[in-house]
Coordinates of C-alpha atoms in Angstrom, one line a residue:
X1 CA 62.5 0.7 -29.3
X2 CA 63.3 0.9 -33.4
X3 CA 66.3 0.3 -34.5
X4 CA 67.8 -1.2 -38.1
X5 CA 69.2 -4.2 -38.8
X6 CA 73.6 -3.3 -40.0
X7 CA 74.8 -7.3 -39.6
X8 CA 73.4 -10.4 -39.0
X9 CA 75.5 -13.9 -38.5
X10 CA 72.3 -16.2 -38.1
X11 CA 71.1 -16.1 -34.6
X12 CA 72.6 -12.6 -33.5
X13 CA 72.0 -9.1 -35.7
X14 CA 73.9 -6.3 -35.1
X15 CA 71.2 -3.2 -34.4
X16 CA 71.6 0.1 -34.6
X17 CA 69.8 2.3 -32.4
X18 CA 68.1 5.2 -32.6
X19 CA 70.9 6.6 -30.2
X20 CA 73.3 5.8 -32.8
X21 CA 74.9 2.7 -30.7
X22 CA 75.2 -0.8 -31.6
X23 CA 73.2 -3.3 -29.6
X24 CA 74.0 -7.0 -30.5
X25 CA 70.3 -8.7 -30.3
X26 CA 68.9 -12.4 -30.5
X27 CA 65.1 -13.1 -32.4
X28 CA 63.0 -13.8 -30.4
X29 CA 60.7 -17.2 -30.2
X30 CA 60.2 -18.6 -34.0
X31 CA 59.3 -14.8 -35.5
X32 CA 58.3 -15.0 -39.3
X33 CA 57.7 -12.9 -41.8
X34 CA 54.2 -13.4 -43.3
X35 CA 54.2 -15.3 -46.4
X36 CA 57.8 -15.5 -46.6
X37 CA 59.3 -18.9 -45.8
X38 CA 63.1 -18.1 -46.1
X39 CA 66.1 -19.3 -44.1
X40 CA 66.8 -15.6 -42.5
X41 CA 63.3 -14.4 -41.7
X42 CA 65.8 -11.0 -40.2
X43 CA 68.0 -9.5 -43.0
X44 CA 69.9 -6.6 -43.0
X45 CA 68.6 -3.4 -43.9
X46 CA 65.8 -4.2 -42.1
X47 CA 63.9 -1.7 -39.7
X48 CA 63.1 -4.1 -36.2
X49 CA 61.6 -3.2 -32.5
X50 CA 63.3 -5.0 -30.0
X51 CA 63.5 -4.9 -26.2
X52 CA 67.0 -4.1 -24.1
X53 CA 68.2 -7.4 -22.3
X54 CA 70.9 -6.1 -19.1
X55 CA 73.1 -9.1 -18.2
X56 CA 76.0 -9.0 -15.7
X57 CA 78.6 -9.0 -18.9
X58 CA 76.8 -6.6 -21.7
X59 CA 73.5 -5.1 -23.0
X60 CA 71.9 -7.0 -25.1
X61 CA 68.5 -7.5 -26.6
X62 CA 65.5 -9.4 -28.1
X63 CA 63.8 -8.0 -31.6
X64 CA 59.6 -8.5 -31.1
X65 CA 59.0 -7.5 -34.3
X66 CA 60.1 -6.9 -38.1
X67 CA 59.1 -3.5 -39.4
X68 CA 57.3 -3.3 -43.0
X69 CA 59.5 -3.5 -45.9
X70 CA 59.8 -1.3 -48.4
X71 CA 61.1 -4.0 -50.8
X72 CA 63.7 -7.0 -50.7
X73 CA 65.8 -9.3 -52.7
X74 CA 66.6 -12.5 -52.4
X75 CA 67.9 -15.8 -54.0
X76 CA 67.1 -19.6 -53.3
X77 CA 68.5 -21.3 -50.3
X78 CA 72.1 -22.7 -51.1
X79 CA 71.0 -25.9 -49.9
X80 CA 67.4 -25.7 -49.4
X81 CA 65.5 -25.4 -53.1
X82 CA 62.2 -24.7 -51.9
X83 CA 63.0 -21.8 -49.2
X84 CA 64.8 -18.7 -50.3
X85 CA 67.6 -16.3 -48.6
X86 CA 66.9 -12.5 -48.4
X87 CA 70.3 -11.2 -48.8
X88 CA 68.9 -7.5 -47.9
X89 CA 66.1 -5.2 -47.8
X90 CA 64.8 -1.7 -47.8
X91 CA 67.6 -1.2 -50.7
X92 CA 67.6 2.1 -53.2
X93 CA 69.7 0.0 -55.2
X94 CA 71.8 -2.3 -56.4
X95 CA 75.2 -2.3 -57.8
X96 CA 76.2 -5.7 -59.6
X97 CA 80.2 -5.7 -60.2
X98 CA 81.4 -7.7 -63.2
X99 CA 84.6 -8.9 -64.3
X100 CA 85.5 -10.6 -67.6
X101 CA 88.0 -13.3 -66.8
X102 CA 89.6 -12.4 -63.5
X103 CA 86.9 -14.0 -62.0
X104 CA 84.4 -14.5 -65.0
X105 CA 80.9 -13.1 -64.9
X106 CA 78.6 -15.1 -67.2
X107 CA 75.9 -13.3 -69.0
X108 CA 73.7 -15.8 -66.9
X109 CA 74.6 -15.0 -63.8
X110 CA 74.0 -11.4 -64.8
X111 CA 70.5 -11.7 -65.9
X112 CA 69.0 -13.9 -63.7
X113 CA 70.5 -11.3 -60.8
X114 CA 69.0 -8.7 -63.0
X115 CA 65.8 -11.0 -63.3
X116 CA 65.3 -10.8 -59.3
X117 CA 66.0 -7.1 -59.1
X118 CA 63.1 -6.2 -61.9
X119 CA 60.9 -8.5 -59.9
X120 CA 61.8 -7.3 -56.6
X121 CA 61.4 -3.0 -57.8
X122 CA 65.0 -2.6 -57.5
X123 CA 67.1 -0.3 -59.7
X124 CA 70.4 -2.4 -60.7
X125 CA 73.5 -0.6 -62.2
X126 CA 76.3 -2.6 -63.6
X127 CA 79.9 -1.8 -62.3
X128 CA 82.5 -3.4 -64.7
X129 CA 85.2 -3.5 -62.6
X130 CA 89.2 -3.9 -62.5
X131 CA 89.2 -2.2 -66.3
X132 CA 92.9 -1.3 -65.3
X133 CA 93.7 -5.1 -66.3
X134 CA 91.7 -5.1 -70.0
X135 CA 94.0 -6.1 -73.0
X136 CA 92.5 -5.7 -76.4
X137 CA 90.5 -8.6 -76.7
X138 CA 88.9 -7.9 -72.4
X139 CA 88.2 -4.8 -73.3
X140 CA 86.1 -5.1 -76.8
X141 CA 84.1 -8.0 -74.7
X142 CA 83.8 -6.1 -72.2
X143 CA 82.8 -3.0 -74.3
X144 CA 80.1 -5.8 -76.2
X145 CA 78.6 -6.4 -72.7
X146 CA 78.7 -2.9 -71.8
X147 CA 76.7 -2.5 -74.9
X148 CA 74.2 -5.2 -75.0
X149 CA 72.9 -3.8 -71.5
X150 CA 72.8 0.1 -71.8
X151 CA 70.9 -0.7 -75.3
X152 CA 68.0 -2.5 -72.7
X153 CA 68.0 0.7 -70.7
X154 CA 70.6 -0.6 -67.7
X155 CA 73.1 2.5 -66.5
X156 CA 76.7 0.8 -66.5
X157 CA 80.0 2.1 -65.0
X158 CA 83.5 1.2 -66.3
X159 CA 85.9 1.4 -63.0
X160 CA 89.1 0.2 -61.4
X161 CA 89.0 0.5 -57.5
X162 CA 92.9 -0.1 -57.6
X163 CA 93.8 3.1 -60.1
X164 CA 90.5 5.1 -58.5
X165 CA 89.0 5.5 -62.0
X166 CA 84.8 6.1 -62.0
X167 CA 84.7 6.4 -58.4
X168 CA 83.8 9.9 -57.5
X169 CA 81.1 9.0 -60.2
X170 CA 80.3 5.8 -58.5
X171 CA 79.7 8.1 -54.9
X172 CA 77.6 10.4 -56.5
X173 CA 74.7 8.0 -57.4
X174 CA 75.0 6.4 -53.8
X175 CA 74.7 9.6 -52.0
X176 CA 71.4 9.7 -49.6
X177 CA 70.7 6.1 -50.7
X178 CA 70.9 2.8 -49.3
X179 CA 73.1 0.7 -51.8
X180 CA 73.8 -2.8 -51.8
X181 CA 77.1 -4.6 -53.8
X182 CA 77.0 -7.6 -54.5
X183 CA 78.4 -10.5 -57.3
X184 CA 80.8 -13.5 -57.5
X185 CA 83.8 -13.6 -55.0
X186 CA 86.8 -12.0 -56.1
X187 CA 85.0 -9.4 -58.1
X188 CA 86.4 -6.8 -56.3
X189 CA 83.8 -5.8 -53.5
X190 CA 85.6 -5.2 -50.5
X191 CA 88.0 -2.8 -52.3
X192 CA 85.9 -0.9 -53.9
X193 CA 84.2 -0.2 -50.3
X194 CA 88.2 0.5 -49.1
X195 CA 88.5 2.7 -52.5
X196 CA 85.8 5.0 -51.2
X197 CA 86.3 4.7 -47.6
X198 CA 90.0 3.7 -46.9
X199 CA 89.2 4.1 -43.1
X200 CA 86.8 1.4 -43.4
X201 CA 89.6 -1.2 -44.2
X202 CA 88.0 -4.3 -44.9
X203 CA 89.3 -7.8 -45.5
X204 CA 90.5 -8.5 -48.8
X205 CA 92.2 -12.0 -51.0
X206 CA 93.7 -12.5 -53.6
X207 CA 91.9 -14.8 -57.0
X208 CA 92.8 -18.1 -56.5
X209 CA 95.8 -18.9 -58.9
X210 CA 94.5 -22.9 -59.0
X211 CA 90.7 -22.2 -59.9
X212 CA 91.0 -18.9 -60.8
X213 CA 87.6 -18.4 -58.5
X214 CA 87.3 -15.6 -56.0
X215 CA 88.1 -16.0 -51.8
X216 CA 85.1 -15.6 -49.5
X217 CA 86.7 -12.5 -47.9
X218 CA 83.1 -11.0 -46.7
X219 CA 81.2 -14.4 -44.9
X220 CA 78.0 -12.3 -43.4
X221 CA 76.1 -9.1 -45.2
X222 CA 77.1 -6.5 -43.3
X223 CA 75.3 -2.5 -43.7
X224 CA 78.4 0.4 -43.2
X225 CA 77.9 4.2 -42.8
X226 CA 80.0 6.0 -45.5
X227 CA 81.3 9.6 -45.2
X228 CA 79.7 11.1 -48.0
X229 CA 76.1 10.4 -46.8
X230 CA 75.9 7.5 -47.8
X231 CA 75.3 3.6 -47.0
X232 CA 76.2 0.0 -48.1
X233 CA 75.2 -3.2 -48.0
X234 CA 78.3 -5.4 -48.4
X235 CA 77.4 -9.1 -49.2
X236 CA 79.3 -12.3 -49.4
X237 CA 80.6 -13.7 -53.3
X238 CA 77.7 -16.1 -54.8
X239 CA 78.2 -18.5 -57.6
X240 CA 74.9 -18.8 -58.7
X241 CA 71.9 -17.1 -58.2
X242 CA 68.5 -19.1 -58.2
X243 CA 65.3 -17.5 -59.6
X244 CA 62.5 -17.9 -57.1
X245 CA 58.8 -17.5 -56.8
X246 CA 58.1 -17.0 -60.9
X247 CA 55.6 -18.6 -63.2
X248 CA 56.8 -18.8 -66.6
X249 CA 54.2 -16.6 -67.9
X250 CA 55.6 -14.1 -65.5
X251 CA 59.5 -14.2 -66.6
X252 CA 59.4 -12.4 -69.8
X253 CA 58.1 -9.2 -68.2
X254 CA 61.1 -8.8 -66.7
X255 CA 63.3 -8.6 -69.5
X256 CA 62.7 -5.5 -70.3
X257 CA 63.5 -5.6 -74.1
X258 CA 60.7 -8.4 -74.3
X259 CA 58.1 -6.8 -72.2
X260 CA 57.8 -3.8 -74.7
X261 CA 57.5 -6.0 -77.5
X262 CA 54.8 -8.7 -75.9
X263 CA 52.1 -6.4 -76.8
X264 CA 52.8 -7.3 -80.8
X265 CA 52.9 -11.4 -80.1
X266 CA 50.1 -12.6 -81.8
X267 CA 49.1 -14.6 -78.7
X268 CA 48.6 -13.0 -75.4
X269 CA 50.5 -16.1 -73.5
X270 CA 53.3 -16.0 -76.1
X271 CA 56.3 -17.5 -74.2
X272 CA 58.3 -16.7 -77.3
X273 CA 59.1 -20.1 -78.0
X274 CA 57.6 -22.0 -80.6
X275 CA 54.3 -19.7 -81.2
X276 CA 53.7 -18.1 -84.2
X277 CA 54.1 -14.8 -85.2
X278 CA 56.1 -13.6 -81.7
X279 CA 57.6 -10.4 -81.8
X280 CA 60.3 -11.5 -80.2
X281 CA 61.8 -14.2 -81.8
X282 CA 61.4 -11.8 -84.7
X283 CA 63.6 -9.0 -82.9
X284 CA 65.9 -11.9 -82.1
X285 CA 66.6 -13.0 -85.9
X286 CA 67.0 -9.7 -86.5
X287 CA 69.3 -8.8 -83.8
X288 CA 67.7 -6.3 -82.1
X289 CA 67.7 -8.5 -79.1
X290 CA 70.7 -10.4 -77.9
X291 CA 71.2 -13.7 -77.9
X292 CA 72.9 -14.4 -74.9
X293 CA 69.9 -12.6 -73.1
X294 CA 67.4 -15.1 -75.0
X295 CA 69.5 -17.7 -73.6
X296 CA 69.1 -16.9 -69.9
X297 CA 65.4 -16.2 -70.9
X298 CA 65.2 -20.0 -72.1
X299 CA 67.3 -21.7 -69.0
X300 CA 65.0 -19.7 -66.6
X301 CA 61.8 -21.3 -68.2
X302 CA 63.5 -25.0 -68.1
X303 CA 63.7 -24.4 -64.5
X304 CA 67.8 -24.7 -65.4
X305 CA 69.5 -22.7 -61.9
X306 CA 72.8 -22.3 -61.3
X307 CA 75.1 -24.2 -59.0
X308 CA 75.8 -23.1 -56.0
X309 CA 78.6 -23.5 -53.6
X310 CA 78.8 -22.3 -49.8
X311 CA 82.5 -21.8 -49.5
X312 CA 82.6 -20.8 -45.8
X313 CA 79.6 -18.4 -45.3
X314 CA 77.4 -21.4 -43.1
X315 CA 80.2 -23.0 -41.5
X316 CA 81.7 -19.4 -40.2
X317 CA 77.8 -18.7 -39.2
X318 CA 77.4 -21.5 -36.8
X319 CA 81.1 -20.9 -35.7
X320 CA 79.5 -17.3 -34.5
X321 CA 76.5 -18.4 -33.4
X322 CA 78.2 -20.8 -31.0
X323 CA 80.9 -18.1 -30.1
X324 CA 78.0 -15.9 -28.8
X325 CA 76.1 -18.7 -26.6

């Protein structure tokens, strides 16, 4: 039987059947993906087989087998460097929500996601959210930003989940798509999901007055069915976001701004560093490129990755994982 991958805690995924019902199903044996060393080898999104396991309690089951992808993104390992974390697949696209100070969203964390998404074939759209909060000086940064990325070509949305502004517009490009959200905790995930589908009622916090950081409120991915034909892949807040599986030769292309000028570097392997005659460095100097984007272009060549934090999301795993045993 086929069925697709709506939640998964670590050891148990939440499938959906063909039927339309929910099975809750174990992997079975030490199942891999080939090529793909990551610490969830099952993701969400994902399209599985698996076999019906009756038990005196409840119907359960065993995936056999993961289903080809039609493309995935992921992120390193929060703990293990040299394995990555597929935070979804078979995704449309991808909706990053920013905030300006209430939690902040660096221009870093925003281009390396941005980074994985061009690398992975995945249309990203910027939603810069809880606008009902700007004062002057938010709003022309925000507006900068805002900017900075349409120039490169990247759609961006100005909305407020909490005064419903931009989000019939929002539900209009995620109709007949798979979507996933993602971005720091306390961005405003979860109630932009209750904003569009106040049946769904999930969890929300409160920023943290002490750090000013968001609250894990969403500690697995989770897939939900939407009422407008639509569906969405919630995902728990990340700090930072690790760029994986990228030679340095390859980064450039996926800035966007610097692929279309590489062609007029005077050398073919032109990192745009300290080569003569590079195109880009010339459109930097001349602002036509930004330099917080050159920036993130530099750190992700000196290997320089974010720091991460787990918060709750792998101690509330294995508390699940042992629930279910």
């Amino acid at each position: 039987m086929t069925g697709l991958v709506y939640k998964s805690t670590g050891s148990w995924y939440t499938i959906k059947s063909e039927k339309n019902e929910f099975i809750e199903c174990r992997m079975k044996g030490k199942l891999r993906m080939k090529g793909i060393k990551s610490t969830n080898p099952i993701a969400v999104g994902d399209w599985v087989e698996y076999e019906l396991e009756e038990t005196s309690d409840t119907t359960t089951g065993t995936i056999s087998k993961i289903l080809e992808r039609k493309n995935y993104i992921v992120r390193k390992s929060v703990n293990l460097s040299k394995q990555i974390h597929i935070i979804a697949s078979n995704i449309d696209q991808v909706f990053l929500l920013i905030t300006i100070n209430n939690p902040p969203t660096t221009t870093s964390f925003i281009d390396r996601f941005l980074v994985t998404a061009e690398a992975y074939g995945i249309e990203a759209i910027l939603l810069f959210n809880k606008i009902d909060t700007f004062d002057e000086a938010t709003l022309n940064e925000q507006l900068y930003l805002q900017h900075i990325y349409q120039e490169i070509g990247y759609q961006c949305l100005r909305i407020s989940s909490t005064e419903n502004k931009g989000i019939d517009q929002l539900k209009q490009l995620m109709i007949g798509k798979v979507s996933m959200f993602s971005g720091h905790s306390g961005v405003g995930k979860s109630t932009l999901v209750n904003a569009m589908e106040p049946a769904l009622d999930l969890k929300t916090k409160n920023i943290s007055e002490q750090s000013k950081q968001g609250q894990h409120t969403t500690t697995f991915a989770e897939m939900y069915d939407l009422s407008f034909n639509a569906k969405i892949i919630d995902t728990p807040g990340i700090k930072g976001f690790g760029i994986v599986d990228m030679e340095p030769s390859e980064v450039s292309g996926f800035f966007p701004e610097f692929f279309n000028l590489k062609d007029q570097c005077k050398f073919n392997n032109c990192l745009h560093k300290e080569e003569p005659h590079c195109a880009v460095k010339a459109a930097l100097e001349a602002d036509q490129i930004a330099w917080s984007r050159y920036n993130s272009y530099l750190k992700i060549l000196e290997g320089d990755d974010e720091h991460y934090r787990t918060d709750t999301y792998d101690e509330e795993r294995k508390a699940s994982d042992e629930t279910r045993k």
